[in-house]
Short mmCIF file of C-alpha atoms in Angstrom, two decimals:
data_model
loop_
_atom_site.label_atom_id
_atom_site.label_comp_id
_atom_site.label_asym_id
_atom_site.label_seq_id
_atom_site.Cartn_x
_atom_site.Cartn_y
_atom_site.Cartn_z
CA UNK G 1 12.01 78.85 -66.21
CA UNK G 2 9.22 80.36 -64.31
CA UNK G 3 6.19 79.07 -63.13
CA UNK G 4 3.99 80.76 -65.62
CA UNK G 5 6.25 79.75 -68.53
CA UNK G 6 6.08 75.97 -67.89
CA UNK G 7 2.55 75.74 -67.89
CA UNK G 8 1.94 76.27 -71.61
CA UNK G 9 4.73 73.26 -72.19
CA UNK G 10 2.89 70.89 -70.32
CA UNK G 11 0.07 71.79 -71.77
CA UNK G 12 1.47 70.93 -74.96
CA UNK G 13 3.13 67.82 -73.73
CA UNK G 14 -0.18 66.64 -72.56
CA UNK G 15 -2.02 67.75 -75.83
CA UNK G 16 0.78 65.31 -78.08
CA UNK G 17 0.24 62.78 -75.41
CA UNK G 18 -3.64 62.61 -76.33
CA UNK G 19 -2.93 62.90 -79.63
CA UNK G 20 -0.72 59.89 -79.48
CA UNK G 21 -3.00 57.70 -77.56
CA UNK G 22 -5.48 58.37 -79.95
CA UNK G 23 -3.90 57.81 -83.38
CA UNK G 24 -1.53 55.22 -82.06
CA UNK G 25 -2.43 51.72 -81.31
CA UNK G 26 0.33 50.51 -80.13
CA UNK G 27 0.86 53.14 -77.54
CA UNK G 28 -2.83 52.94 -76.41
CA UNK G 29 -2.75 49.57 -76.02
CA UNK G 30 0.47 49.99 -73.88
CA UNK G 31 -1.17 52.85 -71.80
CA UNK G 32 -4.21 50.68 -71.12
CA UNK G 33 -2.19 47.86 -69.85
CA UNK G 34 -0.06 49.58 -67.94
CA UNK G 35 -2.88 51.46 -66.20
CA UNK G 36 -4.17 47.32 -65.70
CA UNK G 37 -1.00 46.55 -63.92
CA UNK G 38 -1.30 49.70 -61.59
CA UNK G 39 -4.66 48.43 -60.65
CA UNK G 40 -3.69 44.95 -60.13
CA UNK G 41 -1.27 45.52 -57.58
CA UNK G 42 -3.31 48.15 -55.84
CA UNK G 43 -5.67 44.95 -55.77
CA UNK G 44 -3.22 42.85 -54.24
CA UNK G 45 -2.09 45.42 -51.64
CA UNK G 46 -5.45 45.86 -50.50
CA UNK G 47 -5.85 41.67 -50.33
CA UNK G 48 -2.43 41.85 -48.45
CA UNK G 49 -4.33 44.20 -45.89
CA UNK G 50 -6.68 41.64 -45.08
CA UNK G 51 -4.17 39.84 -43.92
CA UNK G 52 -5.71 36.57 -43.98
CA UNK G 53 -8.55 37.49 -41.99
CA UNK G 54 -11.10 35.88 -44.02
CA UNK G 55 -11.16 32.96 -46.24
CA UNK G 56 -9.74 33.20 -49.63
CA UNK G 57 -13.21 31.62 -51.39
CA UNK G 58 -14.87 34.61 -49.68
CA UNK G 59 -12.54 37.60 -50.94
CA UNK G 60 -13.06 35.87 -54.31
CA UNK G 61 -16.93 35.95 -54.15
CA UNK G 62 -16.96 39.62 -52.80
CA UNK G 63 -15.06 40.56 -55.45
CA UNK G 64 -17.30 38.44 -57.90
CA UNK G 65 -20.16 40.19 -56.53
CA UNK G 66 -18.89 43.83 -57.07
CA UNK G 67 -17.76 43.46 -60.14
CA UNK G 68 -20.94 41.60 -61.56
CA UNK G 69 -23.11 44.57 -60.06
CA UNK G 70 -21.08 47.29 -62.19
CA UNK G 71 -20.58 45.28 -65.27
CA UNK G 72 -24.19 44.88 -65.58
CA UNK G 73 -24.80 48.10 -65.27
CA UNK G 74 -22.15 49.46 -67.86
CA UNK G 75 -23.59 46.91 -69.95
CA UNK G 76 -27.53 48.23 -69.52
CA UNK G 77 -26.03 51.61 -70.01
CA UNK G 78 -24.24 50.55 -73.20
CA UNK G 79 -27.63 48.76 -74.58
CA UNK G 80 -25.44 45.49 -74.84
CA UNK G 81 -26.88 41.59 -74.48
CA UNK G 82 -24.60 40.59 -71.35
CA UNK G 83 -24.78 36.44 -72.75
CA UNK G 84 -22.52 37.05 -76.00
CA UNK G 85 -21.66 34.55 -78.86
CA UNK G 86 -19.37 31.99 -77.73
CA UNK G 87 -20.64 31.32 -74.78
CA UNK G 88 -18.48 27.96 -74.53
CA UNK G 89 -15.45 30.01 -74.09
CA UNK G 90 -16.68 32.61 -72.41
CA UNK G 91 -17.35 30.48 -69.40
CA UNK G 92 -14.03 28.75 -69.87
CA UNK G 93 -12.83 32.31 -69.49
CA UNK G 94 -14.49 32.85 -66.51
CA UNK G 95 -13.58 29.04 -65.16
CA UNK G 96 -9.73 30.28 -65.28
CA UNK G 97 -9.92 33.20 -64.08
CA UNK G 98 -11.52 31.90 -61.24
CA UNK G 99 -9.25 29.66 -60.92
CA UNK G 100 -6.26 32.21 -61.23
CA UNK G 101 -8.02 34.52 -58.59
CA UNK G 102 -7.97 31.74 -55.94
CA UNK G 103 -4.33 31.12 -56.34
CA UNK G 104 -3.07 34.54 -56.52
CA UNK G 105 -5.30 35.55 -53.45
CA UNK G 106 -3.92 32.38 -51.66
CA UNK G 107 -0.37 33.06 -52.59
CA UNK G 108 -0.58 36.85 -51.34
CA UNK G 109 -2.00 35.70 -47.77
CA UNK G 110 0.90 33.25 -47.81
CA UNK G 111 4.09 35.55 -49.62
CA UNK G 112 5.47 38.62 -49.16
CA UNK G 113 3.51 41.03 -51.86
CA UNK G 114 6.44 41.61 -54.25
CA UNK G 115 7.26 37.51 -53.98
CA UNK G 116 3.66 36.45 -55.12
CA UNK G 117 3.26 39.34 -57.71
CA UNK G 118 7.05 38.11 -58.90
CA UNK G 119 5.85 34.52 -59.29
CA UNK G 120 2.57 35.42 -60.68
CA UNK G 121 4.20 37.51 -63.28
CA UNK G 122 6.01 34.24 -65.19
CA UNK G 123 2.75 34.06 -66.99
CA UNK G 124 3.96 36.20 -69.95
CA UNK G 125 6.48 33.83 -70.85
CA UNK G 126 3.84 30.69 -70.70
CA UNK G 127 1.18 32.99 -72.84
CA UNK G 128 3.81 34.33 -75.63
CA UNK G 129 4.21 30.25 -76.06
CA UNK G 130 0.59 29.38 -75.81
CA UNK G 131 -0.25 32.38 -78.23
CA UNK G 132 2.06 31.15 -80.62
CA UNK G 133 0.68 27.74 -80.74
CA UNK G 134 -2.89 28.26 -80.44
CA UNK G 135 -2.95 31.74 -82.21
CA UNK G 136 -0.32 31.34 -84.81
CA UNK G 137 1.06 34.85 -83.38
CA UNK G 138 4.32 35.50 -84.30
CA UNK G 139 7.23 34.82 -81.36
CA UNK G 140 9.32 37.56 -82.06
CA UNK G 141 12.71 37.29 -81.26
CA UNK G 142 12.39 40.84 -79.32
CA UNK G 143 9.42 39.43 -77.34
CA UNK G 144 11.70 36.35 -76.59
CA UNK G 145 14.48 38.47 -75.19
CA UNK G 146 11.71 40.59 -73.27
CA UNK G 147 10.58 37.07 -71.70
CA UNK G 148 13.73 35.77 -70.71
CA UNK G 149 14.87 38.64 -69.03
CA UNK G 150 11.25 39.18 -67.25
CA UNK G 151 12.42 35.30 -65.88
CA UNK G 152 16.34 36.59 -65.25
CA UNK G 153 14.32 39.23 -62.93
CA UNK G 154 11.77 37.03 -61.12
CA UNK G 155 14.74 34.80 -60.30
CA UNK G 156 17.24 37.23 -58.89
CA UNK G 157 14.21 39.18 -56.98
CA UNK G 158 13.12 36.14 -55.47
CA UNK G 159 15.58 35.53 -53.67
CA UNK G 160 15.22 33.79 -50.17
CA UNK G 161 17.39 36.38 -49.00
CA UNK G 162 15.55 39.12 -50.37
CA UNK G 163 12.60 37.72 -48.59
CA UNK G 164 14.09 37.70 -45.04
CA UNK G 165 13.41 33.58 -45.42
CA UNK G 166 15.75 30.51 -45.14
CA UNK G 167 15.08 28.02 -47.81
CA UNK G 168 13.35 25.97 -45.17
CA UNK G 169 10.71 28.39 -44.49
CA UNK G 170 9.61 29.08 -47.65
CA UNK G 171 5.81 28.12 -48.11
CA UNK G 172 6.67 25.38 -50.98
CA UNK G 173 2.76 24.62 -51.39
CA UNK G 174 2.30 28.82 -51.60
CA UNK G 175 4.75 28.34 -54.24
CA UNK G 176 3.17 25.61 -55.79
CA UNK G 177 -0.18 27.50 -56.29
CA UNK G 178 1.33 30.64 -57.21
CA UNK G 179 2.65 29.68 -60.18
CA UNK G 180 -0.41 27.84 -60.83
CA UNK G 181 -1.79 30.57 -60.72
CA UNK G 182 0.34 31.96 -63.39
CA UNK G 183 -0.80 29.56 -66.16
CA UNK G 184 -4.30 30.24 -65.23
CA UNK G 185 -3.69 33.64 -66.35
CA UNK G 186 -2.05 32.85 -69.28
CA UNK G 187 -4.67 30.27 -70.30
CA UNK G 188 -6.91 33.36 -69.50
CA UNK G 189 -5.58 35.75 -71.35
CA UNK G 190 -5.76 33.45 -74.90
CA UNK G 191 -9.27 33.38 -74.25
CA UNK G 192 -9.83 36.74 -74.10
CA UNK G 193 -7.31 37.43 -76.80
CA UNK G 194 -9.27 35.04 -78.69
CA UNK G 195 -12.89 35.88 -77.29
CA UNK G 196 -11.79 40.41 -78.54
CA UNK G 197 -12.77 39.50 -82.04
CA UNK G 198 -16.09 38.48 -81.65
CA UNK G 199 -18.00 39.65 -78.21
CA UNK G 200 -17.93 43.19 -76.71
CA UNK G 201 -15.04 43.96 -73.61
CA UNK G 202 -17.94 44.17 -71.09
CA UNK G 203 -19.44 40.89 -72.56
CA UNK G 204 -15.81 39.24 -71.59
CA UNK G 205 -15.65 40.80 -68.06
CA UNK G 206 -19.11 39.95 -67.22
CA UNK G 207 -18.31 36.27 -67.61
CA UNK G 208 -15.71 36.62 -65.22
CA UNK G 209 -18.16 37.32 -61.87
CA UNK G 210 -21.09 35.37 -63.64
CA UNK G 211 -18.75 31.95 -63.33
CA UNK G 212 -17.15 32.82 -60.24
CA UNK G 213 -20.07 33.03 -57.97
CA UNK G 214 -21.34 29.68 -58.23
CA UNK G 215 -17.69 28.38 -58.58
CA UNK G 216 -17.13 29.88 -54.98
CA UNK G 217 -20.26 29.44 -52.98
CA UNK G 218 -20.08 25.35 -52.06
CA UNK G 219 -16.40 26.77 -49.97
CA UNK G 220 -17.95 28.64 -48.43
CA UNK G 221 -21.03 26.47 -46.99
CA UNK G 222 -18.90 26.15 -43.64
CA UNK G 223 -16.21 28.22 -43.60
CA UNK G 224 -17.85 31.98 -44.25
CA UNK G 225 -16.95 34.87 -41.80
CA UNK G 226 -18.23 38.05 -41.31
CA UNK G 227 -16.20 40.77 -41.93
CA UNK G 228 -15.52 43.71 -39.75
CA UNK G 229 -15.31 47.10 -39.73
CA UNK G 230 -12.66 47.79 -42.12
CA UNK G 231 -12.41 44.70 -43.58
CA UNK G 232 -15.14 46.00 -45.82
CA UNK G 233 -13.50 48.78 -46.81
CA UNK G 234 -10.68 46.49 -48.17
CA UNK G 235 -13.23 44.26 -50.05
CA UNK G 236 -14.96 47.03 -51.73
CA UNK G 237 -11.33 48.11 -53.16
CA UNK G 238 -10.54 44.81 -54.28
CA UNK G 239 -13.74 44.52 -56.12
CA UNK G 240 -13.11 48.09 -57.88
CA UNK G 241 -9.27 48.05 -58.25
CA UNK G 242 -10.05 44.18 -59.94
CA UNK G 243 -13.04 45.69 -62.20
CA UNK G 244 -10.46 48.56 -63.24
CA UNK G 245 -7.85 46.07 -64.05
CA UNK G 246 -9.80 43.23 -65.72
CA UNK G 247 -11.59 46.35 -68.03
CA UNK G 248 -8.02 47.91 -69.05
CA UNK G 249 -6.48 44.49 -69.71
CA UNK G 250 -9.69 43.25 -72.01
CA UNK G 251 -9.11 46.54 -74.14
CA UNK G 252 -5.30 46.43 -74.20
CA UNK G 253 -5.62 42.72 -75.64
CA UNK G 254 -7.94 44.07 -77.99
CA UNK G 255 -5.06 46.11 -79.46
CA UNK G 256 -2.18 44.12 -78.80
CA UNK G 257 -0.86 40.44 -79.26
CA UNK G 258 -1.46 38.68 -76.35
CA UNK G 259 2.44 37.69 -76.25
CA UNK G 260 3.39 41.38 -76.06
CA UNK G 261 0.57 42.44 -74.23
CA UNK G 262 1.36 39.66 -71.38
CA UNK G 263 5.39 41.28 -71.57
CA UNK G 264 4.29 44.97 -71.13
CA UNK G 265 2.26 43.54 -67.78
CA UNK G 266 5.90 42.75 -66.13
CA UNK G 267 5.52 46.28 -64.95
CA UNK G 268 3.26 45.05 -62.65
CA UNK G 269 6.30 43.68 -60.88
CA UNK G 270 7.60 47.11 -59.76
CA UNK G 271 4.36 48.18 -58.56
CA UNK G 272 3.98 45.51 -56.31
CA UNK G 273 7.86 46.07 -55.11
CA UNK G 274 6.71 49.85 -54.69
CA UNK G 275 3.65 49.17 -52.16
CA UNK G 276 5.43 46.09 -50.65
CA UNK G 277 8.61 48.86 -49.75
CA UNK G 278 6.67 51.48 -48.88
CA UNK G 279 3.30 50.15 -46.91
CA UNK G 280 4.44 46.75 -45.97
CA UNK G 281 8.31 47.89 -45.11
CA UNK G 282 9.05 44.29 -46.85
CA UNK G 283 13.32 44.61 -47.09
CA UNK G 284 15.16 45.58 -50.27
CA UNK G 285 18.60 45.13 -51.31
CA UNK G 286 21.08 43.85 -54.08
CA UNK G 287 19.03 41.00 -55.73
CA UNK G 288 15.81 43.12 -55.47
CA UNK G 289 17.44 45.96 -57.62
CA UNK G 290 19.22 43.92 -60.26
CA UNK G 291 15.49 41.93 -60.55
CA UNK G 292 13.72 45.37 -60.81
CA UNK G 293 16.54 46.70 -63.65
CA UNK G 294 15.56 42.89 -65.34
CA UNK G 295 12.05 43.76 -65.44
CA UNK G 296 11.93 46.94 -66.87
CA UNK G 297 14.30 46.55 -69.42
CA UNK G 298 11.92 43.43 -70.21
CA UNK G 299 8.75 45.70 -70.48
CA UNK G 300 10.86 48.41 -72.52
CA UNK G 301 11.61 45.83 -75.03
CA UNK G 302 8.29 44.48 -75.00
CA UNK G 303 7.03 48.10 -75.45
CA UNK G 304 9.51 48.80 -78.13
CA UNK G 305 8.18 45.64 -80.48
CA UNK G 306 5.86 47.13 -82.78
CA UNK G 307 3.18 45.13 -83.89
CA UNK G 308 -0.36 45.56 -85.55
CA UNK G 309 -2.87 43.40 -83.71
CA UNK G 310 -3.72 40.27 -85.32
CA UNK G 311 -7.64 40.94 -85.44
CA UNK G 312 -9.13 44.34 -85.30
CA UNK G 313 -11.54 45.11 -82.66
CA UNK G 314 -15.21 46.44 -83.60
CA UNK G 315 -15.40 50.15 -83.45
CA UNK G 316 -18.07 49.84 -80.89
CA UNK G 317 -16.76 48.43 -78.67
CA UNK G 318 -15.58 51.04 -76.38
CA UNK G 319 -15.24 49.07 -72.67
CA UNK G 320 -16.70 51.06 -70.59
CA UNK G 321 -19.93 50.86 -73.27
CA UNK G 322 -19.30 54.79 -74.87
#
């Protein structure tokens, strides 16, 4: 096939794509998280750059600070009230995330990237459980199957040998915090799963930064440092590759069950293995691979479980406030 003959295909390809995305709620909703997950781990990549260089409470505020600058503005551009309904559970929202933040930016400084991203990714599991107790969603048995092989994968991938680690040198407190961070994030996401219903997405990400910048001020009373040159550079790209992500997830669990939703962001996993191969030469071999086949077959069973979300969002509200 020629050149000029393949262009009217993709053209078409793309145009049944759009249609798709538009008319389908379950594949938008996948889209949007997966886009999330891409995001994510171009946040952590860019967190694994600093290399430690400055204090975790302090890559947490900058990001705070970036994120609260555009989200107000989205949200004077949409004509929206940034303070919402629930404003109990909004700031719980925000407290956990927080929360989360600090222990996945701790764990990166302290893990190779694809270990901490691994780790941090158990949290589907934990929020398919929560969501079915708190939010009466349905654990279906195809979600189950997705969950226990997104665990099968985190445990062959992290593998001490995988790492280039003994047993003995293994960070147990990075560990520790890591997959504290993990049920942060789950406890998160029911909030926002919960939270989708009632305020607008930009209302739910605006809590976020609003909490986190008093949470994160007192560490830094003594401990701040001033970045240079391009540490900055790094800092802005958290902030934006984190205001990406946290937008994208807030609409995709807006159209899917937070169980599901939490499953699809597994893929996560293999971005993080992607950078960590390719910018951070971390070493690959056997136990890697078998965790990476784990992991997407989880997320293709979690994307093959159709399901109609449990509350419909409000027609306007569009995320980024159109």
């Amino acid at each position: 096939m020629q050149q000029g003959d393949s262009l009217p295909l993709v053209a078409l390809t793309f145009s049944r794509l759009r249609r798709r995305y538009n008319h389908d709620t379950n594949y938008r909703g996948t889209c949007t998280l997966l886009a999330s997950g891409l995001s994510f781990s171009l946040m952590a990549v860019c967190v694994k750059h600093l290399g430690g260089r400055l204090p975790v409470a302090e890559v947490v505020l900058s990001r705070a600070v970036i994120s609260l600058a555009i989200t107000r503005l989205l949200l004077l551009k949409a004509g929206v009230s940034p303070w919402g309904k629930r404003k109990g559970l909004l700031a719980l929202r925000g407290i956990l995330g927080t929360a989360a933040l600090f222990c996945v930016f701790y764990a990166l400084t302290q893990l190779p990237l694809g270990a901490a991203v691994l780790m941090q990714q158990t949290s589907p599991t934990i929020t398919a459980i929560i969501a079915c107790w708190l939010l009466h969603e349905p654990f279906h048995p195809r979600i189950c199957l997705a969950a226990l092989l997104g665990w099968l994968g985190v445990g062959l991938a992290v593998q001490p040998e995988w790492m280039g680690l003994s047993t003995a040198t293994i960070p147990p407190m990075a560990v520790a915090i890591s997959l504290s961070g993990a049920v942060f994030t789950a406890l998160a996401y029911i909030c926002v799963r919960n939270l989708v219903v009632s305020e607008h997405p930009l209302v739910i990400v605006y809590y976020f930064p609003l909490i986190s910048v008093p949470l994160t001020l007192p560490f830094l009373w003594h401990d701040a440092v001033l970045p240079k040159g391009i540490d900055w550079i790094w800092l802005l790209a958290i902030g934006l590759f984190t205001q990406l992500g946290q937008v994208w997830i807030t609409k995709g669990l807006a159209l899917l069950p937070a169980g599901r939703a939490a499953i699809i962001n597994y893929a996560q996993v293999l971005f993080a293995i992607f950078w960590g191969v390719l910018l951070f030469a971390e070493p690959i071999n056997v136990w890697i691979v078998l965790g990476s086949v784990c992991v997407i077959i989880s997320t293709l069973v979690g994307i093959s479980t159709r399901s109609t979300p449990a509350a419909a969002m409000p027609s306007h509200q569009d995320p980024m406030g159109k």
